[in-house]
CSV table of C-alpha atoms in Angstrom, one decimal:
chain,number,residue,atom,x,y,z
A,15,MET,CA,77.0,115.1,108.7
A,16,SER,CA,80.5,114.6,110.1
A,17,GLY,CA,82.3,112.8,112.9
A,18,VAL,CA,82.8,109.3,114.2
A,19,LEU,CA,80.7,108.2,117.2
A,20,ALA,CA,81.8,105.3,119.3
A,21,LEU,CA,78.9,103.7,121.3
A,22,LEU,CA,80.5,102.1,124.3
A,23,GLU,CA,79.0,99.3,126.4
A,24,GLN,CA,79.0,99.5,130.2
A,25,HIS,CA,77.7,97.4,133.0
A,26,ASP,CA,77.2,98.8,136.5
A,27,GLY,CA,79.4,101.8,135.7
A,28,LYS,CA,82.3,99.7,134.3
A,29,LEU,CA,83.2,99.7,130.6
A,30,HIS,CA,83.1,96.4,128.7
A,31,GLY,CA,86.7,95.5,127.8
A,32,MET,CA,85.9,95.6,124.1
A,33,SER,CA,84.6,99.2,124.4
A,34,ILE,CA,88.1,100.6,124.6
A,35,GLU,CA,89.0,98.6,121.4
A,36,ALA,CA,86.0,100.3,119.6
A,37,LEU,CA,87.2,103.6,121.0
A,38,ALA,CA,90.7,103.1,119.6
A,39,ALA,CA,89.1,102.2,116.2
A,40,ALA,CA,87.0,105.3,116.3
A,41,GLN,CA,90.0,107.5,117.0
A,42,GLN,CA,92.1,105.9,114.3
A,43,ILE,CA,89.3,106.2,111.6
A,44,ALA,CA,88.4,109.7,112.6
A,45,GLY,CA,92.1,110.8,112.4
A,46,GLU,CA,92.5,109.3,108.9
A,47,LEU,CA,89.3,110.9,107.7
A,48,SER,CA,90.1,114.3,109.4
A,49,GLN,CA,86.8,114.2,111.3
A,50,PRO,CA,86.0,114.8,115.0
A,51,VAL,CA,85.6,111.8,117.3
A,52,TYR,CA,82.9,111.3,120.0
A,53,ALA,CA,81.9,108.6,122.4
A,54,ALA,CA,78.6,107.8,124.1
A,55,VAL,CA,77.6,105.6,127.1
A,56,VAL,CA,74.0,104.6,127.9
A,57,GLY,CA,72.3,103.7,131.2
A,58,SER,CA,71.3,105.0,134.6
A,59,GLY,CA,73.9,106.2,137.1
A,60,ILE,CA,76.7,106.2,134.6
A,61,GLN,CA,78.7,109.1,135.9
A,62,ALA,CA,81.7,106.8,136.7
A,63,ALA,CA,81.6,105.2,133.2
A,64,ALA,CA,81.4,108.6,131.5
A,65,ALA,CA,84.3,109.9,133.6
A,66,THR,CA,86.4,106.9,132.5
A,67,VAL,CA,85.6,107.6,128.9
A,68,ALA,CA,86.4,111.3,129.3
A,69,ALA,CA,90.0,110.5,130.1
A,70,TYR,CA,90.5,109.6,126.4
A,71,LYS,CA,91.2,112.0,123.6
A,72,LEU,CA,87.8,112.9,122.3
A,73,ASP,CA,85.9,115.9,121.1
A,74,LYS,CA,83.0,115.1,123.5
A,75,VAL,CA,81.5,112.4,125.6
A,76,HIS,CA,77.7,111.9,125.5
A,77,ALA,CA,76.1,110.4,128.6
A,78,LEU,CA,72.6,109.1,127.9
A,79,GLU,CA,71.0,109.0,131.3
A,80,HIS,CA,67.5,107.7,132.0
A,81,GLU,CA,66.0,105.4,134.7
A,82,LEU,CA,64.4,103.3,132.0
A,83,LEU,CA,67.9,102.6,130.6
A,84,GLY,CA,69.2,101.2,133.9
A,85,GLU,CA,68.4,97.6,132.7
A,86,TYR,CA,69.4,96.9,129.1
A,87,THR,CA,66.6,96.5,126.6
A,88,ALA,CA,66.9,96.7,122.8
A,89,ASP,CA,63.9,99.0,122.7
A,90,GLY,CA,65.2,101.4,125.3
A,91,TYR,CA,68.7,101.6,123.9
A,92,ASN,CA,67.5,102.1,120.3
A,93,THR,CA,65.0,104.8,121.3
A,94,ALA,CA,67.7,106.7,123.1
A,95,LEU,CA,70.4,106.3,120.5
A,96,MET,CA,68.1,107.3,117.6
A,97,GLN,CA,67.6,110.6,119.4
A,98,LEU,CA,71.3,111.1,119.9
A,99,ILE,CA,72.1,110.3,116.3
A,100,ASP,CA,69.3,112.5,115.0
A,101,LEU,CA,70.6,115.4,117.1
A,102,HIS,CA,74.3,115.2,116.2
A,103,HIS,CA,74.3,113.5,112.8
A,104,PRO,CA,77.6,111.5,112.9
A,105,SER,CA,78.9,110.1,109.7
A,106,TYR,CA,80.0,106.8,111.3
A,107,VAL,CA,78.7,105.0,114.3
A,108,LEU,CA,81.0,102.3,115.7
A,109,PHE,CA,80.3,99.6,118.2
A,110,PRO,CA,82.2,96.8,119.9
A,111,HIS,CA,81.0,93.5,118.5
A,112,THR,CA,79.6,92.2,121.8
A,113,TYR,CA,76.5,90.0,122.5
A,114,GLN,CA,74.6,93.1,123.5
A,115,VAL,CA,75.5,95.0,120.3
A,116,ARG,CA,74.4,92.0,118.2
A,117,ASP,CA,71.0,92.3,119.9
A,118,PHE,CA,70.2,95.9,119.3
A,119,ALA,CA,72.5,97.4,116.7
A,120,PRO,CA,70.9,95.8,113.6
A,121,GLY,CA,67.6,97.2,114.6
A,122,LEU,CA,69.1,100.7,115.2
A,123,ALA,CA,70.7,100.7,111.8
A,124,ALA,CA,67.4,99.5,110.2
A,125,SER,CA,65.6,102.4,111.9
A,126,PHE,CA,67.7,104.7,109.7
A,127,GLY,CA,67.2,102.5,106.6
A,128,ARG,CA,70.8,101.4,106.8
A,129,VAL,CA,72.7,98.1,107.3
A,130,LEU,CA,75.1,97.2,110.1
A,131,VAL,CA,78.5,96.1,108.8
A,132,SER,CA,79.5,93.7,111.5
A,133,ASP,CA,82.7,92.1,112.8
A,134,VAL,CA,85.1,94.3,110.9
A,135,VAL,CA,88.7,93.3,111.3
A,136,SER,CA,90.6,96.2,109.6
A,137,HIS,CA,90.1,99.2,107.4
A,138,ARG,CA,91.8,101.6,105.0
A,139,VAL,CA,91.0,104.9,103.4
A,140,GLU,CA,90.9,105.2,99.6
A,141,ASN,CA,90.2,108.5,97.9
A,142,GLY,CA,88.8,109.9,101.1
A,143,ALA,CA,86.4,107.0,101.6
A,144,LEU,CA,86.4,104.3,104.2
A,145,VAL,CA,86.9,100.7,103.1
A,146,LEU,CA,86.1,98.1,105.7
A,147,VAL,CA,87.4,94.5,105.8
A,148,ARG,CA,85.3,91.6,107.0
A,149,GLN,CA,86.2,87.9,107.1
A,150,LEU,CA,84.1,85.3,105.4
A,151,PHE,CA,83.9,81.5,105.8
A,152,GLN,CA,85.6,81.4,109.2
A,153,GLY,CA,88.4,83.7,108.0
A,154,LYS,CA,89.2,81.8,104.8
A,155,MET,CA,88.4,85.0,102.7
A,156,ASN,CA,88.5,88.7,103.2
A,157,ALA,CA,85.8,91.0,101.8
A,158,ASP,CA,86.1,94.7,101.2
A,159,VAL,CA,83.0,96.7,102.0
A,160,ARG,CA,82.2,100.2,100.9
A,161,PHE,CA,79.2,102.3,101.9
A,162,GLU,CA,76.7,103.6,99.4
A,163,GLY,CA,74.0,106.3,100.1
A,164,ASP,CA,74.0,108.9,102.8
A,165,ALA,CA,75.3,108.6,106.3
A,166,PRO,CA,75.0,107.6,109.1
A,167,TYR,CA,76.9,104.3,108.5
A,168,PHE,CA,77.0,101.6,111.2
A,169,VAL,CA,80.0,99.4,112.0
A,170,SER,CA,80.9,96.9,114.7
A,171,VAL,CA,84.6,95.8,115.2
A,172,GLN,CA,85.7,92.3,116.0
A,173,ALA,CA,87.4,91.6,119.3
A,174,GLY,CA,91.1,92.0,119.1
A,175,ALA,CA,91.0,93.7,115.7
A,176,PHE,CA,92.0,97.1,117.3
A,177,ARG,CA,94.2,97.1,120.3
A,178,ALA,CA,92.8,98.8,123.4
A,179,ASP,CA,96.3,100.1,124.4
A,180,ASN,CA,96.4,102.1,121.2
A,181,ALA,CA,93.5,104.3,122.5
A,182,LYS,CA,94.9,107.8,123.1
A,183,LYS,CA,94.5,109.4,126.5
A,184,ALA,CA,93.8,113.1,126.8
A,185,ASP,CA,96.0,115.7,128.5
A,186,ALA,CA,92.8,117.1,130.1
A,187,ALA,CA,89.5,115.4,130.5
A,188,SER,CA,87.1,115.6,127.6
A,189,GLY,CA,83.8,117.4,128.1
A,190,VAL,CA,80.8,115.3,129.1
A,191,GLU,CA,77.4,116.3,127.8
A,192,VAL,CA,74.5,114.6,129.7
A,193,MET,CA,71.4,113.9,127.6
A,194,THR,CA,68.1,112.8,129.0
A,195,PRO,CA,66.3,111.0,126.1
A,196,THR,CA,62.5,111.0,125.9
A,197,ILE,CA,61.4,107.4,126.7
A,198,GLU,CA,58.0,106.1,127.8
A,199,SER,CA,57.7,102.8,129.6
A,200,ALA,CA,55.2,101.7,126.9
A,201,GLN,CA,57.9,101.9,124.3
A,202,ILE,CA,59.8,99.1,126.0
A,203,ARG,CA,58.2,95.8,125.0
A,204,THR,CA,60.5,93.4,126.8
A,205,LYS,CA,61.0,92.8,130.5
A,206,PRO,CA,64.6,92.2,131.6
A,207,LEU,CA,65.0,89.0,133.5
A,208,GLU,CA,68.0,87.9,135.7
A,209,ARG,CA,71.2,88.7,133.9
A,210,PHE,CA,73.0,85.7,132.5
A,211,GLN,CA,76.3,85.0,134.4
A,212,GLU,CA,78.9,83.0,132.5
A,213,SER,CA,80.6,80.5,134.6
A,214,GLN,CA,83.9,81.9,136.0
A,215,ARG,CA,86.9,81.1,134.0
A,216,ALA,CA,90.1,80.0,135.7
A,217,VAL,CA,92.0,82.1,133.2
A,218,ASP,CA,91.0,85.1,131.0
A,219,LEU,CA,93.3,84.8,128.1
A,220,GLY,CA,91.9,88.1,126.7
A,221,ALA,CA,93.6,90.0,129.5
A,222,ALA,CA,97.0,88.3,129.2
A,223,ASP,CA,100.0,90.4,128.0
A,224,ARG,CA,102.0,87.2,127.1
A,225,ILE,CA,100.7,83.9,125.9
A,226,VAL,CA,102.5,80.7,125.0
A,227,SER,CA,100.2,78.5,122.9
A,228,VAL,CA,100.7,74.8,122.1
A,229,GLY,CA,99.5,72.8,119.1
A,230,ARG,CA,99.4,69.2,117.9
A,231,GLY,CA,103.1,69.3,117.2
A,232,ILE,CA,103.6,68.5,120.9
A,233,ARG,CA,102.5,64.9,119.9
A,234,GLU,CA,101.4,63.7,123.4
A,235,ALA,CA,99.7,65.1,126.4
A,236,GLU,CA,102.7,64.4,128.6
A,237,ASN,CA,104.8,66.7,126.5
A,238,ILE,CA,102.7,69.7,127.3
A,239,ALA,CA,104.6,70.1,130.6
A,240,LEU,CA,107.6,71.3,128.5
A,241,VAL,CA,105.6,74.2,127.0
A,242,GLN,CA,104.2,74.9,130.5
A,243,GLN,CA,107.7,75.4,131.7
A,244,LEU,CA,108.3,77.9,128.8
A,245,ALA,CA,105.2,79.8,129.8
A,246,GLN,CA,106.3,79.9,133.4
A,247,ALA,CA,109.8,81.1,132.5
A,248,MET,CA,108.2,83.9,130.4
A,249,GLY,CA,105.6,84.8,132.9
A,250,ALA,CA,103.0,84.0,130.3
A,251,GLU,CA,99.6,82.2,130.2
A,252,LEU,CA,99.4,78.8,128.6
A,253,ALA,CA,96.9,78.4,125.7
A,254,ALA,CA,96.3,75.9,123.0
A,255,SER,CA,94.8,75.2,119.6
A,256,ARG,CA,91.6,73.4,119.2
A,257,PRO,CA,93.0,69.8,118.7
A,258,ILE,CA,94.7,70.0,122.1
A,259,CYS,CA,91.5,71.0,123.9
A,260,ASP,CA,89.4,68.6,121.9
A,261,ASN,CA,91.7,65.8,123.1
A,262,GLY,CA,91.2,66.9,126.7
A,263,TRP,CA,94.9,67.7,127.1
A,264,LEU,CA,94.1,71.2,128.3
A,265,PRO,CA,90.7,72.6,129.4
A,266,MET,CA,88.5,74.3,126.7
A,267,GLU,CA,88.9,77.7,128.5
A,268,ARG,CA,92.5,77.7,127.2
A,269,GLN,CA,91.5,77.3,123.6
A,270,VAL,CA,92.4,80.2,121.2
A,271,GLY,CA,90.5,80.4,117.9
A,272,SER,CA,87.2,81.0,116.2
A,273,SER,CA,85.5,78.5,118.6
A,274,GLY,CA,87.6,79.6,121.6
A,275,GLN,CA,88.9,82.9,123.0
A,276,THR,CA,90.0,85.8,120.9
A,277,VAL,CA,93.2,87.3,122.2
A,278,ALA,CA,95.5,90.2,121.5
A,279,PRO,CA,98.5,90.0,123.8
A,280,LYS,CA,101.7,92.0,123.4
A,281,LEU,CA,103.5,88.7,122.8
A,282,TYR,CA,102.1,85.4,121.4
A,283,VAL,CA,104.4,82.4,121.1
A,284,ALA,CA,102.9,79.6,118.9
A,285,VAL,CA,104.6,76.2,119.7
A,286,GLY,CA,103.9,73.4,117.3
A,287,ILE,CA,100.9,75.2,115.8
A,288,SER,CA,100.6,74.9,112.0
A,289,GLY,CA,98.3,77.9,111.7
A,290,ALA,CA,94.9,76.7,110.6
A,291,ILE,CA,92.7,79.7,109.7
A,292,GLN,CA,90.4,78.9,112.7
A,293,HIS,CA,93.3,79.5,115.0
A,294,LEU,CA,94.6,82.5,113.2
A,295,VAL,CA,91.2,84.2,113.6
A,296,GLY,CA,91.6,84.1,117.4
A,297,MET,CA,95.2,85.5,117.7
A,298,LYS,CA,95.9,87.7,114.7
A,299,GLY,CA,95.5,90.8,116.8
A,300,SER,CA,98.6,90.0,118.8
A,301,LYS,CA,101.2,92.7,118.7
A,302,THR,CA,104.2,90.4,118.3
A,303,ILE,CA,103.9,86.8,117.1
A,304,VAL,CA,106.7,84.2,117.4
A,305,ALA,CA,106.2,80.8,115.7
A,306,ILE,CA,108.2,77.6,116.4
A,307,ASN,CA,107.5,74.8,113.9
A,308,LYS,CA,109.5,72.2,112.0
A,309,ASP,CA,107.6,72.8,108.8
A,310,PRO,CA,109.0,75.9,107.0
A,311,GLU,CA,105.8,76.0,104.9
A,312,ALA,CA,103.4,76.1,107.9
A,313,PRO,CA,100.8,78.9,107.5
A,314,ILE,CA,101.7,80.3,110.9
A,315,PHE,CA,104.8,81.8,109.5
A,316,GLU,CA,102.7,84.0,107.2
A,317,VAL,CA,101.5,86.0,110.2
A,318,ALA,CA,104.6,85.6,112.5
A,319,ASP,CA,106.9,88.5,113.2
A,320,TYR,CA,109.6,86.0,114.1
A,321,GLY,CA,109.9,82.4,113.0
A,322,ILE,CA,112.0,79.5,114.2
A,323,VAL,CA,112.1,76.5,111.9
A,324,GLY,CA,113.1,73.4,113.8
A,325,ASP,CA,112.3,70.7,116.3
A,326,LEU,CA,110.4,72.2,119.3
A,327,PHE,CA,111.8,69.5,121.6
A,328,GLN,CA,115.2,71.0,121.0
A,329,ILE,CA,114.3,74.7,120.7
A,330,VAL,CA,112.0,75.1,123.7
A,331,PRO,CA,114.5,73.6,126.2
A,332,ALA,CA,117.2,75.9,124.8
A,333,ILE,CA,114.9,79.0,125.2
A,334,ILE,CA,114.0,78.0,128.7
A,335,GLU,CA,117.6,77.6,129.7
A,336,ALA,CA,118.4,81.0,128.2
A,337,LEU,CA,115.6,82.6,130.1
A,338,LYS,CA,116.7,81.1,133.3
A,339,LYS,CA,120.2,82.6,132.8
């Protein structure tokens, strides 16, 4: 057995945003283990999705095509993926940690007598073996996880843990191998109903390249306008920690953290945020973190690339003025 297989989620021919993060993780892990890397998409009429995946640097793309896979069911997906894994024997099978993956992947792993190591935030290689890092107790502790027994090993990666823009593109399209799994309608025990549609958000923080986030150091709701000016001067989205949204000072859709959105922008500016672990869980994947806080011992400085210790009511106006110049 060898190779790292990334199982990517698609809907109506379009890849889920977290799928590329899982692909980046698979490329990185495969490179460190000196193993080939593959990807697979599942569904019906998935040529467009397979072509999108083939633009990335992969040894091969597997397209599992069947009319009974057109609508997602755990039975259909697991039946198809068991055949793919039995045929190609990958060492590691990686998923994006989406709602859909949480539904079917534990059963897929159990079909092979294995466990799913879910919500992985980082990894390292020690003595040729992969060590995975998971967070416990809402991020208060990190746990190292090592596999025992024979492959395949099943892993899902947390949103934002691996950056999608680190996924390597190919000079020439990777080969696509179409597989028609053997599936009977009697094997699918559930009937898909109307797909749940989440209410449309006014802002998708997960897609933002720059975010300015405000915490309780802003003191009063009226003062948020100052941070809004900073966000506008930077061309950034405005976000907040949980206390701000709980107070109704900003809508809940702008909350970053374990109970809000998980983000991984190129630049994250934390204004008046102390850095509670629940907030750090949602933004630790940011490429560059700038923290502004009057408390030099604030936990936010432990993850910040740049820290400014001082009164935000003096610092933020100065930054805005400098940006305008």
